[in-house]
Amino acid sequence: MDSEMSHQDGNYNESPAKSEVIGNGTVTTMANSRLKLRVHPNKDHKPEGYDDLDLDFNPSIFSSLERYLPSNMLGIPRDDKAKFMREILLKYLPSGERHRTQKHQEYREKIKSNYQPLHRELYALNPTTFFLPTFLKAISDNTEQSFRSIISEPSPGIYVFPMLQPDFCELLLSEIENFEKWVAEAKFRIMRPNRMNRYGAVLDDFGLEPMLDRLMDDFVRPLSREVGGSSLDSHHGFVVEYGEDKDLDLGFHVDDSEVTLNVCLGKEFSGGELFFRGSRCERHVNTGTQSEEAFDYSHVPGRAVLHRGRHRHGARATTSGHRINLLMWCRSSVFREMKLYQKDFSDWCGECNRMKKERQRSTCAATRLELIAREGESTA
């Protein structure tokens, strides 16, 4: 029974939290190692703030994750809740990576203390100047009908919609150029967005993280319900650059995200289409593509495409001009924790779904044959 869920409250089985006296004489509530996160959030619980604590992760992650704590942990001291949640989050950050995380924080501080932003208005999200009116209205109305009025789904699990104002795209492009100019003049070595892209910059690294936090919380999360994005709590925000003397294309891959937002900022270019080949769980990532899963998407400045991070894709060569895209890899620590206890991903993995349907067809066929055989016996 240890691994079974309670049907009453959606929790995994809980053991009482234990209190013990530690070396300095203070009493702390220690979570039993058997405690696990709730399957569904406690919507009635108001989480605490963690901004004033010295944490390894973004404080908003802890506030979001708190709603998923077992019910008997919600009333314990904040520091103890933070410790329990930190232990969960560190499962996804190997020990060798922790030192790198600390170095990365120092790297960010060095940039922020030396780089002078060109357009400070970009560093706080202003919806009316950032987004198109149609996009803002859909978010404000927050209904299925309002989202359908702006979003198209040209292929299963791929959502396309107009999003950014042209002036905002120009400002962000200008800020990126200013940052790259500072990097060249200061001879500062910057970290690139990921191992696949040799060009581009991590927006979080030079001060845009708070703006992107709000973009994810207030705008990406509501749009991501169909692709499991209701529990998003962290992101990796960056720009990539393609064209002559830049990256030309991008190989077939999946993203390190639960939900990916990809918006073209410009400029003039040809080629660079995204090609999608269906969502897959880790076990089936290298399986074949069904015909209905193949889809090519052409970029338009200001227009966004939203999809699961596990939706396999790549980018064809940018044959002329210069293309720059804004990407947000949005992540959910809750989803990653719950994935450890799941075996069936047929609700989003195309191969799991195909295998499930095949099993159902086989079962139906076997049942039909058995019924025919019984009917023959009864008439004999």
mmCIF file of C-alpha atoms in Angstrom:
data_model
loop_
_atom_site.group_PDB
_atom_site.id
_atom_site.type_symbol
_atom_site.label_atom_id
_atom_site.label_comp_id
_atom_site.label_asym_id
_atom_site.label_seq_id
_atom_site.Cartn_x
_atom_site.Cartn_y
_atom_site.Cartn_z
ATOM 1 C CA MET A 1 0.000 0.000 0.000
ATOM 2 C CA ASP A 2 2.948 2.356 0.385
ATOM 3 C CA SER A 3 2.924 3.385 -3.245
ATOM 4 C CA GLU A 4 -0.840 3.579 -3.677
ATOM 5 C CA MET A 5 -2.731 6.862 -3.734
ATOM 6 C CA SER A 6 -5.535 7.758 -1.377
ATOM 7 C CA HIS A 7 -8.760 8.157 -3.362
ATOM 8 C CA GLN A 8 -10.087 10.643 -0.826
ATOM 9 C CA ASP A 9 -7.613 13.518 -1.024
ATOM 10 C CA GLY A 10 -5.260 12.658 -3.902
ATOM 11 C CA ASN A 11 -2.262 12.233 -1.561
ATOM 12 C CA TYR A 12 0.220 9.453 -1.584
ATOM 13 C CA ASN A 13 0.073 7.643 1.762
ATOM 14 C CA GLU A 14 1.542 9.791 4.472
ATOM 15 C CA SER A 15 3.380 9.064 7.684
ATOM 16 C CA PRO A 16 3.163 11.622 10.479
ATOM 17 C CA ALA A 17 5.864 14.295 10.401
ATOM 18 C CA LYS A 18 8.379 13.830 13.213
ATOM 19 C CA SER A 19 9.825 16.549 15.458
ATOM 20 C CA GLU A 20 13.308 16.259 16.866
ATOM 21 C CA VAL A 21 15.819 18.451 18.674
ATOM 22 C CA ILE A 22 18.893 19.300 16.614
ATOM 23 C CA GLY A 23 22.352 20.388 17.713
ATOM 24 C CA ASN A 24 21.646 24.039 18.443
ATOM 25 C CA GLY A 25 18.705 23.180 20.681
ATOM 26 C CA THR A 26 15.936 24.248 18.310
ATOM 27 C CA VAL A 27 13.046 21.973 17.529
ATOM 28 C CA THR A 28 12.433 21.275 13.874
ATOM 29 C CA THR A 29 9.781 19.216 12.126
ATOM 30 C CA MET A 30 11.450 16.618 9.939
ATOM 31 C CA ALA A 31 9.523 15.114 7.036
ATOM 32 C CA ASN A 32 9.546 11.340 6.932
ATOM 33 C CA SER A 33 11.329 10.014 3.848
ATOM 34 C CA ARG A 34 8.112 8.241 2.821
ATOM 35 C CA LEU A 35 6.236 11.532 2.350
ATOM 36 C CA LYS A 36 5.523 12.419 -1.249
ATOM 37 C CA LEU A 37 3.801 15.263 -3.039
ATOM 38 C CA ARG A 38 0.056 15.349 -3.589
ATOM 39 C CA VAL A 39 -1.174 14.331 -7.037
ATOM 40 C CA HIS A 40 -3.459 17.392 -7.176
ATOM 41 C CA PRO A 41 -2.811 20.832 -5.651
ATOM 42 C CA ASN A 42 -4.643 22.049 -2.561
ATOM 43 C CA LYS A 43 -6.429 24.988 -4.194
ATOM 44 C CA ASP A 44 -7.751 26.299 -0.876
ATOM 45 C CA HIS A 45 -4.279 26.634 0.645
ATOM 46 C CA LYS A 46 -2.553 30.019 0.454
ATOM 47 C CA PRO A 47 1.208 29.373 0.107
ATOM 48 C CA GLU A 48 3.839 31.400 1.918
ATOM 49 C CA GLY A 49 6.403 33.672 0.266
ATOM 50 C CA TYR A 50 10.037 32.566 0.056
ATOM 51 C CA ASP A 51 11.680 35.660 -1.459
ATOM 52 C CA ASP A 52 13.605 36.529 1.705
ATOM 53 C CA LEU A 53 15.271 33.102 2.027
ATOM 54 C CA ASP A 54 18.659 32.167 0.575
ATOM 55 C CA LEU A 55 17.577 29.377 -1.791
ATOM 56 C CA ASP A 56 19.108 27.340 -4.614
ATOM 57 C CA PHE A 57 16.028 27.856 -6.783
ATOM 58 C CA ASN A 58 13.646 30.648 -7.733
ATOM 59 C CA PRO A 59 11.434 31.481 -4.685
ATOM 60 C CA SER A 60 8.300 31.285 -6.841
ATOM 61 C CA ILE A 61 8.989 27.579 -7.364
ATOM 62 C CA PHE A 62 8.640 26.989 -3.619
ATOM 63 C CA SER A 63 5.367 28.948 -3.411
ATOM 64 C CA SER A 64 3.945 26.964 -6.319
ATOM 65 C CA LEU A 65 5.170 23.623 -4.996
ATOM 66 C CA GLU A 66 3.762 24.263 -1.515
ATOM 67 C CA ARG A 67 0.200 23.641 -2.735
ATOM 68 C CA TYR A 68 1.273 20.051 -3.512
ATOM 69 C CA LEU A 69 2.672 19.303 -0.041
ATOM 70 C CA PRO A 70 0.992 16.544 2.012
ATOM 71 C CA SER A 71 -1.779 18.035 4.145
ATOM 72 C CA ASN A 72 0.024 17.345 7.433
ATOM 73 C CA MET A 73 2.993 19.453 6.314
ATOM 74 C CA LEU A 74 1.129 22.650 5.486
ATOM 75 C CA GLY A 75 1.191 23.909 9.066
ATOM 76 C CA ILE A 76 4.846 23.233 9.881
ATOM 77 C CA PRO A 77 7.438 26.072 9.959
ATOM 78 C CA ARG A 78 8.275 27.649 6.613
ATOM 79 C CA ASP A 79 11.973 26.725 6.856
ATOM 80 C CA ASP A 80 11.066 23.057 7.232
ATOM 81 C CA LYS A 81 8.729 23.177 4.252
ATOM 82 C CA ALA A 82 11.486 24.839 2.223
ATOM 83 C CA LYS A 83 13.930 22.128 3.267
ATOM 84 C CA PHE A 84 11.553 19.338 2.234
ATOM 85 C CA MET A 85 10.818 20.973 -1.134
ATOM 86 C CA ARG A 86 14.512 21.667 -1.726
ATOM 87 C CA GLU A 87 15.286 17.960 -1.268
ATOM 88 C CA ILE A 88 12.717 17.141 -3.955
ATOM 89 C CA LEU A 89 14.084 19.767 -6.342
ATOM 90 C CA LEU A 90 17.655 18.616 -5.831
ATOM 91 C CA LYS A 91 16.706 15.193 -7.189
ATOM 92 C CA TYR A 92 16.782 16.829 -10.589
ATOM 93 C CA LEU A 93 20.117 18.559 -9.995
ATOM 94 C CA PRO A 94 23.034 16.104 -9.587
ATOM 95 C CA SER A 95 25.669 16.987 -6.984
ATOM 96 C CA GLY A 96 28.151 18.042 -9.669
ATOM 97 C CA GLU A 97 25.578 20.461 -11.011
ATOM 98 C CA ARG A 98 25.080 22.206 -7.667
ATOM 99 C CA HIS A 99 28.532 23.743 -7.753
ATOM 100 C CA ARG A 100 27.851 24.835 -11.312
ATOM 101 C CA THR A 101 24.592 26.454 -10.181
ATOM 102 C CA GLN A 102 26.462 28.517 -7.589
ATOM 103 C CA LYS A 103 29.010 29.585 -10.207
ATOM 104 C CA HIS A 104 26.173 30.533 -12.516
ATOM 105 C CA GLN A 105 24.682 32.805 -9.850
ATOM 106 C CA GLU A 106 28.051 34.546 -9.494
ATOM 107 C CA TYR A 107 28.256 34.848 -13.284
ATOM 108 C CA ARG A 108 24.827 36.522 -13.400
ATOM 109 C CA GLU A 109 25.745 38.975 -10.671
ATOM 110 C CA LYS A 110 28.870 39.955 -12.576
ATOM 111 C CA ILE A 111 26.831 40.713 -15.705
ATOM 112 C CA LYS A 112 24.167 42.688 -13.841
ATOM 113 C CA SER A 113 26.752 44.816 -12.042
ATOM 114 C CA ASN A 114 28.547 45.748 -15.288
ATOM 115 C CA TYR A 115 26.006 45.708 -18.116
ATOM 116 C CA GLN A 116 23.947 48.873 -18.679
ATOM 117 C CA PRO A 117 20.535 48.117 -20.244
ATOM 118 C CA LEU A 118 19.552 50.123 -23.296
ATOM 119 C CA HIS A 119 15.763 49.842 -22.893
ATOM 120 C CA ARG A 120 14.889 49.621 -19.194
ATOM 121 C CA GLU A 121 11.184 49.511 -20.018
ATOM 122 C CA LEU A 122 11.708 45.902 -21.146
ATOM 123 C CA TYR A 123 12.704 44.768 -17.677
ATOM 124 C CA ALA A 124 9.197 45.071 -16.213
ATOM 125 C CA LEU A 125 6.358 43.466 -18.141
ATOM 126 C CA ASN A 126 3.890 46.003 -19.545
ATOM 127 C CA PRO A 127 1.109 43.988 -21.202
ATOM 128 C CA THR A 128 -0.340 46.785 -23.336
ATOM 129 C CA THR A 129 3.003 47.585 -24.987
ATOM 130 C CA PHE A 130 4.239 43.987 -25.175
ATOM 131 C CA PHE A 131 1.203 42.106 -26.484
ATOM 132 C CA LEU A 132 -1.322 42.435 -29.293
ATOM 133 C CA PRO A 133 -4.822 43.558 -28.181
ATOM 134 C CA THR A 134 -6.404 40.296 -29.395
ATOM 135 C CA PHE A 135 -3.980 38.263 -27.286
ATOM 136 C CA LEU A 136 -4.602 40.422 -24.202
ATOM 137 C CA LYS A 137 -8.380 40.128 -24.542
ATOM 138 C CA ALA A 138 -8.207 36.344 -24.819
ATOM 139 C CA ILE A 139 -6.082 36.140 -21.650
ATOM 140 C CA SER A 140 -8.308 38.620 -19.817
ATOM 141 C CA ASP A 141 -11.525 36.741 -20.696
ATOM 142 C CA ASN A 142 -9.812 33.471 -19.737
ATOM 143 C CA THR A 143 -12.382 31.184 -21.321
ATOM 144 C CA GLU A 144 -12.095 28.306 -23.734
ATOM 145 C CA GLN A 145 -14.001 30.365 -26.294
ATOM 146 C CA SER A 146 -11.653 33.357 -25.947
ATOM 147 C CA PHE A 147 -8.586 31.149 -26.406
ATOM 148 C CA ARG A 148 -10.112 29.445 -29.435
ATOM 149 C CA SER A 149 -10.689 32.874 -30.982
ATOM 150 C CA ILE A 150 -6.928 33.449 -31.350
ATOM 151 C CA ILE A 151 -5.368 29.959 -31.251
ATOM 152 C CA SER A 152 -5.209 27.487 -34.107
ATOM 153 C CA GLU A 153 -4.090 23.856 -33.790
ATOM 154 C CA PRO A 154 -2.711 22.961 -37.238
ATOM 155 C CA SER A 155 -1.441 19.630 -35.943
ATOM 156 C CA PRO A 156 -2.287 17.728 -32.715
ATOM 157 C CA GLY A 157 -0.525 19.332 -29.742
ATOM 158 C CA ILE A 158 0.858 22.333 -31.673
ATOM 159 C CA TYR A 159 -0.796 25.675 -30.888
ATOM 160 C CA VAL A 160 -0.203 28.809 -32.959
ATOM 161 C CA PHE A 161 -1.342 32.353 -32.158
ATOM 162 C CA PRO A 162 -0.403 36.035 -32.779
ATOM 163 C CA MET A 163 1.219 37.380 -29.607
ATOM 164 C CA LEU A 164 3.819 40.180 -29.658
ATOM 165 C CA GLN A 165 3.594 43.818 -30.749
ATOM 166 C CA PRO A 166 6.030 44.740 -33.588
ATOM 167 C CA ASP A 167 7.446 47.594 -31.475
ATOM 168 C CA PHE A 168 8.216 45.202 -28.622
ATOM 169 C CA CYS A 169 10.015 42.842 -31.003
ATOM 170 C CA GLU A 170 12.133 45.747 -32.248
ATOM 171 C CA LEU A 171 12.978 46.878 -28.708
ATOM 172 C CA LEU A 172 13.995 43.391 -27.623
ATOM 173 C CA LEU A 173 16.127 42.920 -30.742
ATOM 174 C CA SER A 174 17.806 46.244 -30.010
ATOM 175 C CA GLU A 175 18.487 45.223 -26.395
ATOM 176 C CA ILE A 176 20.002 41.924 -27.547
ATOM 177 C CA GLU A 177 22.264 43.733 -30.019
ATOM 178 C CA ASN A 178 23.319 46.119 -27.254
ATOM 179 C CA PHE A 179 24.124 43.202 -24.940
ATOM 180 C CA GLU A 180 26.165 41.438 -27.625
ATOM 181 C CA LYS A 181 28.046 44.684 -28.345
ATOM 182 C CA TRP A 182 28.891 44.999 -24.632
ATOM 183 C CA VAL A 183 30.035 41.354 -24.577
ATOM 184 C CA ALA A 184 32.389 41.975 -27.512
ATOM 185 C CA GLU A 185 33.806 45.238 -26.125
ATOM 186 C CA ALA A 186 34.272 43.860 -22.607
ATOM 187 C CA LYS A 187 35.680 40.598 -23.975
ATOM 188 C CA PHE A 188 33.234 38.875 -21.647
ATOM 189 C CA ARG A 189 32.661 35.182 -22.255
ATOM 190 C CA ILE A 190 28.933 34.439 -22.060
ATOM 191 C CA MET A 191 27.082 31.170 -21.669
ATOM 192 C CA ARG A 192 25.033 30.151 -24.689
ATOM 193 C CA PRO A 193 21.401 29.004 -24.329
ATOM 194 C CA ASN A 194 22.090 25.268 -24.611
ATOM 195 C CA ARG A 195 24.431 22.682 -26.063
ATOM 196 C CA MET A 196 22.748 22.788 -29.454
ATOM 197 C CA ASN A 197 22.940 26.538 -30.168
ATOM 198 C CA ARG A 198 26.320 28.257 -30.580
ATOM 199 C CA TYR A 199 24.725 31.694 -30.962
ATOM 200 C CA GLY A 200 22.163 33.556 -28.877
ATOM 201 C CA ALA A 201 21.921 34.672 -25.259
ATOM 202 C CA VAL A 202 20.163 33.668 -22.045
ATOM 203 C CA LEU A 203 17.785 36.528 -21.228
ATOM 204 C CA ASP A 204 17.548 35.489 -17.575
ATOM 205 C CA ASP A 205 21.302 36.110 -17.223
ATOM 206 C CA PHE A 206 21.225 39.839 -17.889
ATOM 207 C CA GLY A 207 18.241 40.898 -15.813
ATOM 208 C CA LEU A 208 15.127 39.866 -17.728
ATOM 209 C CA GLU A 209 14.221 36.962 -15.434
ATOM 210 C CA PRO A 210 11.534 38.852 -13.414
ATOM 211 C CA MET A 211 9.811 39.941 -16.618
ATOM 212 C CA LEU A 212 9.878 36.387 -17.976
ATOM 213 C CA ASP A 213 8.630 35.034 -14.629
ATOM 214 C CA ARG A 214 5.503 37.127 -14.986
ATOM 215 C CA LEU A 215 5.183 36.198 -18.666
ATOM 216 C CA MET A 216 5.105 32.530 -17.686
ATOM 217 C CA ASP A 217 2.839 32.941 -14.636
ATOM 218 C CA ASP A 218 0.224 35.287 -16.096
ATOM 219 C CA PHE A 219 0.249 34.439 -19.799
ATOM 220 C CA VAL A 220 1.924 31.126 -20.689
ATOM 221 C CA ARG A 221 0.396 29.072 -17.874
ATOM 222 C CA PRO A 222 -3.260 29.877 -18.766
ATOM 223 C CA LEU A 223 -2.569 28.976 -22.408
ATOM 224 C CA SER A 224 -0.834 25.707 -21.509
ATOM 225 C CA ARG A 225 -3.677 23.793 -19.905
ATOM 226 C CA GLU A 226 -4.097 21.567 -22.941
ATOM 227 C CA VAL A 227 -0.448 20.486 -22.793
ATOM 228 C CA GLY A 228 -0.174 19.972 -19.035
ATOM 229 C CA GLY A 229 1.125 23.410 -18.134
ATOM 230 C CA SER A 230 -1.077 24.263 -15.149
ATOM 231 C CA SER A 231 1.749 23.598 -12.644
ATOM 232 C CA LEU A 232 4.605 25.455 -14.393
ATOM 233 C CA ASP A 233 6.931 26.966 -11.795
ATOM 234 C CA SER A 234 10.290 27.778 -13.458
ATOM 235 C CA HIS A 235 11.706 28.626 -16.856
ATOM 236 C CA HIS A 236 14.802 28.983 -19.012
ATOM 237 C CA GLY A 237 14.373 32.063 -21.230
ATOM 238 C CA PHE A 238 16.699 32.768 -24.154
ATOM 239 C CA VAL A 239 17.070 33.921 -27.749
ATOM 240 C CA VAL A 240 18.604 31.951 -30.623
ATOM 241 C CA GLU A 241 20.063 33.336 -33.836
ATOM 242 C CA TYR A 242 20.176 31.741 -37.284
ATOM 243 C CA GLY A 243 21.635 32.880 -40.589
ATOM 244 C CA GLU A 244 24.943 33.555 -42.287
ATOM 245 C CA ASP A 245 27.821 33.397 -39.750
ATOM 246 C CA LYS A 246 25.309 32.102 -37.161
ATOM 247 C CA ASP A 247 23.677 28.731 -36.561
ATOM 248 C CA LEU A 248 22.086 27.515 -39.793
ATOM 249 C CA ASP A 249 19.757 24.772 -38.555
ATOM 250 C CA LEU A 250 18.951 22.673 -35.509
ATOM 251 C CA GLY A 251 18.917 18.894 -35.282
ATOM 252 C CA PHE A 252 16.048 16.636 -34.272
ATOM 253 C CA HIS A 253 15.526 16.780 -30.494
ATOM 254 C CA VAL A 254 13.187 17.241 -27.535
ATOM 255 C CA ASP A 255 13.388 20.217 -25.146
ATOM 256 C CA ASP A 256 14.264 20.148 -21.453
ATOM 257 C CA SER A 257 10.834 21.535 -20.615
ATOM 258 C CA GLU A 258 7.246 20.562 -19.973
ATOM 259 C CA VAL A 259 5.991 23.372 -22.237
ATOM 260 C CA THR A 260 7.919 25.376 -24.843
ATOM 261 C CA LEU A 261 6.943 28.838 -26.081
ATOM 262 C CA ASN A 262 8.705 29.856 -29.312
ATOM 263 C CA VAL A 263 8.132 33.346 -30.772
ATOM 264 C CA CYS A 264 9.853 34.745 -33.851
ATOM 265 C CA LEU A 265 11.175 38.290 -33.276
ATOM 266 C CA GLY A 266 12.419 38.863 -36.836
ATOM 267 C CA LYS A 267 14.249 39.912 -38.942
ATOM 268 C CA GLU A 268 14.137 39.332 -42.720
ATOM 269 C CA PHE A 269 14.894 35.685 -43.572
ATOM 270 C CA SER A 270 14.048 32.686 -45.721
ATOM 271 C CA GLY A 271 13.775 29.067 -44.592
ATOM 272 C CA GLY A 272 14.155 28.069 -40.959
ATOM 273 C CA GLU A 273 10.908 26.078 -40.757
ATOM 274 C CA LEU A 274 10.290 23.938 -37.684
ATOM 275 C CA PHE A 275 9.485 20.290 -38.371
ATOM 276 C CA PHE A 276 7.492 18.365 -35.763
ATOM 277 C CA ARG A 277 7.300 14.584 -35.453
ATOM 278 C CA GLY A 278 5.036 13.766 -32.503
ATOM 279 C CA SER A 279 5.321 13.713 -28.689
ATOM 280 C CA ARG A 280 7.173 10.877 -27.007
ATOM 281 C CA CYS A 281 8.012 9.770 -23.477
ATOM 282 C CA GLU A 282 11.618 8.951 -22.666
ATOM 283 C CA ARG A 283 11.142 5.260 -23.431
ATOM 284 C CA HIS A 284 9.798 5.922 -26.932
ATOM 285 C CA VAL A 285 11.731 9.021 -27.997
ATOM 286 C CA ASN A 286 13.455 7.168 -30.868
ATOM 287 C CA THR A 287 10.406 5.389 -32.256
ATOM 288 C CA GLY A 288 9.001 6.046 -35.712
ATOM 289 C CA THR A 289 6.639 8.824 -36.746
ATOM 290 C CA GLN A 290 3.016 8.276 -37.711
ATOM 291 C CA SER A 291 1.891 10.143 -40.827
ATOM 292 C CA GLU A 292 -0.536 12.338 -38.888
ATOM 293 C CA GLU A 293 2.298 13.466 -36.570
ATOM 294 C CA ALA A 294 4.461 15.068 -39.288
ATOM 295 C CA PHE A 295 4.029 18.838 -39.522
ATOM 296 C CA ASP A 296 6.134 21.766 -40.777
ATOM 297 C CA TYR A 297 5.723 25.264 -39.313
ATOM 298 C CA SER A 298 6.894 28.531 -40.927
ATOM 299 C CA HIS A 299 7.901 31.405 -38.637
ATOM 300 C CA VAL A 300 6.200 34.817 -38.767
ATOM 301 C CA PRO A 301 7.552 37.703 -36.617
ATOM 302 C CA GLY A 302 5.367 38.238 -33.554
ATOM 303 C CA ARG A 303 3.588 34.911 -33.911
ATOM 304 C CA ALA A 304 4.038 32.196 -31.257
ATOM 305 C CA VAL A 305 4.004 28.424 -31.354
ATOM 306 C CA LEU A 306 3.350 26.518 -28.120
ATOM 307 C CA HIS A 307 3.988 22.780 -27.665
ATOM 308 C CA ARG A 308 5.047 20.124 -25.178
ATOM 309 C CA GLY A 309 8.769 19.984 -24.529
ATOM 310 C CA ARG A 310 8.606 16.262 -25.372
ATOM 311 C CA HIS A 311 7.203 17.047 -28.836
ATOM 312 C CA ARG A 312 10.052 15.991 -31.131
ATOM 313 C CA HIS A 313 11.166 18.708 -33.514
ATOM 314 C CA GLY A 314 14.034 20.424 -35.305
ATOM 315 C CA ALA A 315 14.700 23.506 -37.462
ATOM 316 C CA ARG A 316 15.512 23.472 -41.160
ATOM 317 C CA ALA A 317 18.304 25.658 -42.520
ATOM 318 C CA THR A 318 17.802 29.429 -42.638
ATOM 319 C CA THR A 319 18.812 29.901 -46.271
ATOM 320 C CA SER A 320 19.103 33.696 -46.295
ATOM 321 C CA GLY A 321 18.830 36.672 -43.953
ATOM 322 C CA HIS A 322 18.906 36.651 -40.156
ATOM 323 C CA ARG A 323 16.310 34.987 -37.896
ATOM 324 C CA ILE A 324 16.066 35.568 -34.125
ATOM 325 C CA ASN A 325 13.586 33.732 -31.903
ATOM 326 C CA LEU A 326 12.581 34.129 -28.268
ATOM 327 C CA LEU A 327 12.153 30.807 -26.460
ATOM 328 C CA MET A 328 10.936 29.882 -23.018
ATOM 329 C CA TRP A 329 11.435 26.373 -21.732
ATOM 330 C CA CYS A 330 8.781 26.271 -19.002
ATOM 331 C CA ARG A 331 9.172 23.578 -16.375
ATOM 332 C CA SER A 332 7.116 21.950 -13.637
ATOM 333 C CA SER A 333 8.846 20.375 -10.648
ATOM 334 C CA VAL A 334 5.500 18.789 -9.717
ATOM 335 C CA PHE A 335 5.141 17.103 -13.118
ATOM 336 C CA ARG A 336 8.696 15.773 -12.909
ATOM 337 C CA GLU A 337 8.116 14.382 -9.433
ATOM 338 C CA MET A 338 4.840 12.715 -10.425
ATOM 339 C CA LYS A 339 6.411 11.205 -13.538
ATOM 340 C CA LEU A 340 8.471 8.981 -11.230
ATOM 341 C CA TYR A 341 5.277 7.151 -10.201
ATOM 342 C CA GLN A 342 3.721 6.872 -13.664
ATOM 343 C CA LYS A 343 4.033 4.040 -16.142
ATOM 344 C CA ASP A 344 1.415 5.041 -18.710
ATOM 345 C CA PHE A 345 1.844 8.260 -20.720
ATOM 346 C CA SER A 346 -0.778 7.460 -23.352
ATOM 347 C CA ASP A 347 -2.539 10.787 -22.775
ATOM 348 C CA TRP A 348 0.365 12.590 -24.507
ATOM 349 C CA CYS A 349 2.951 10.087 -25.835
ATOM 350 C CA GLY A 350 1.980 9.068 -29.359
ATOM 351 C CA GLU A 351 3.664 5.670 -29.123
ATOM 352 C CA CYS A 352 2.155 4.856 -25.701
ATOM 353 C CA ASN A 353 -1.238 5.804 -27.118
ATOM 354 C CA ARG A 354 -0.735 3.639 -30.215
ATOM 355 C CA MET A 355 0.300 0.631 -28.096
ATOM 356 C CA LYS A 356 -2.676 1.135 -25.751
ATOM 357 C CA LYS A 357 -5.115 1.181 -28.674
ATOM 358 C CA GLU A 358 -3.465 -1.929 -30.106
ATOM 359 C CA ARG A 359 -3.916 -3.744 -26.780
ATOM 360 C CA GLN A 360 -7.562 -2.637 -26.674
ATOM 361 C CA ARG A 361 -8.128 -3.907 -30.241
ATOM 362 C CA SER A 362 -6.503 -7.236 -29.380
ATOM 363 C CA THR A 363 -8.645 -7.579 -26.249
ATOM 364 C CA CYS A 364 -11.826 -6.775 -28.195
ATOM 365 C CA ALA A 365 -10.900 -9.268 -30.914
ATOM 366 C CA ALA A 366 -10.167 -11.988 -28.363
ATOM 367 C CA THR A 367 -13.467 -11.281 -26.558
ATOM 368 C CA ARG A 368 -15.376 -11.430 -29.831
ATOM 369 C CA LEU A 369 -13.846 -14.798 -30.735
ATOM 370 C CA GLU A 370 -14.641 -16.152 -27.277
ATOM 371 C CA LEU A 371 -18.293 -15.026 -27.581
ATOM 372 C CA ILE A 372 -18.575 -16.637 -31.030
ATOM 373 C CA ALA A 373 -17.093 -19.866 -29.676
ATOM 374 C CA ARG A 374 -19.540 -19.894 -26.730
ATOM 375 C CA GLU A 375 -22.461 -19.231 -29.072
ATOM 376 C CA GLY A 376 -21.348 -22.154 -31.264
ATOM 377 C CA GLU A 377 -21.164 -24.437 -28.231
ATOM 378 C CA SER A 378 -24.655 -23.443 -27.087
ATOM 379 C CA THR A 379 -26.195 -24.241 -30.503
ATOM 380 C CA ALA A 380 -24.312 -27.503 -30.973
#
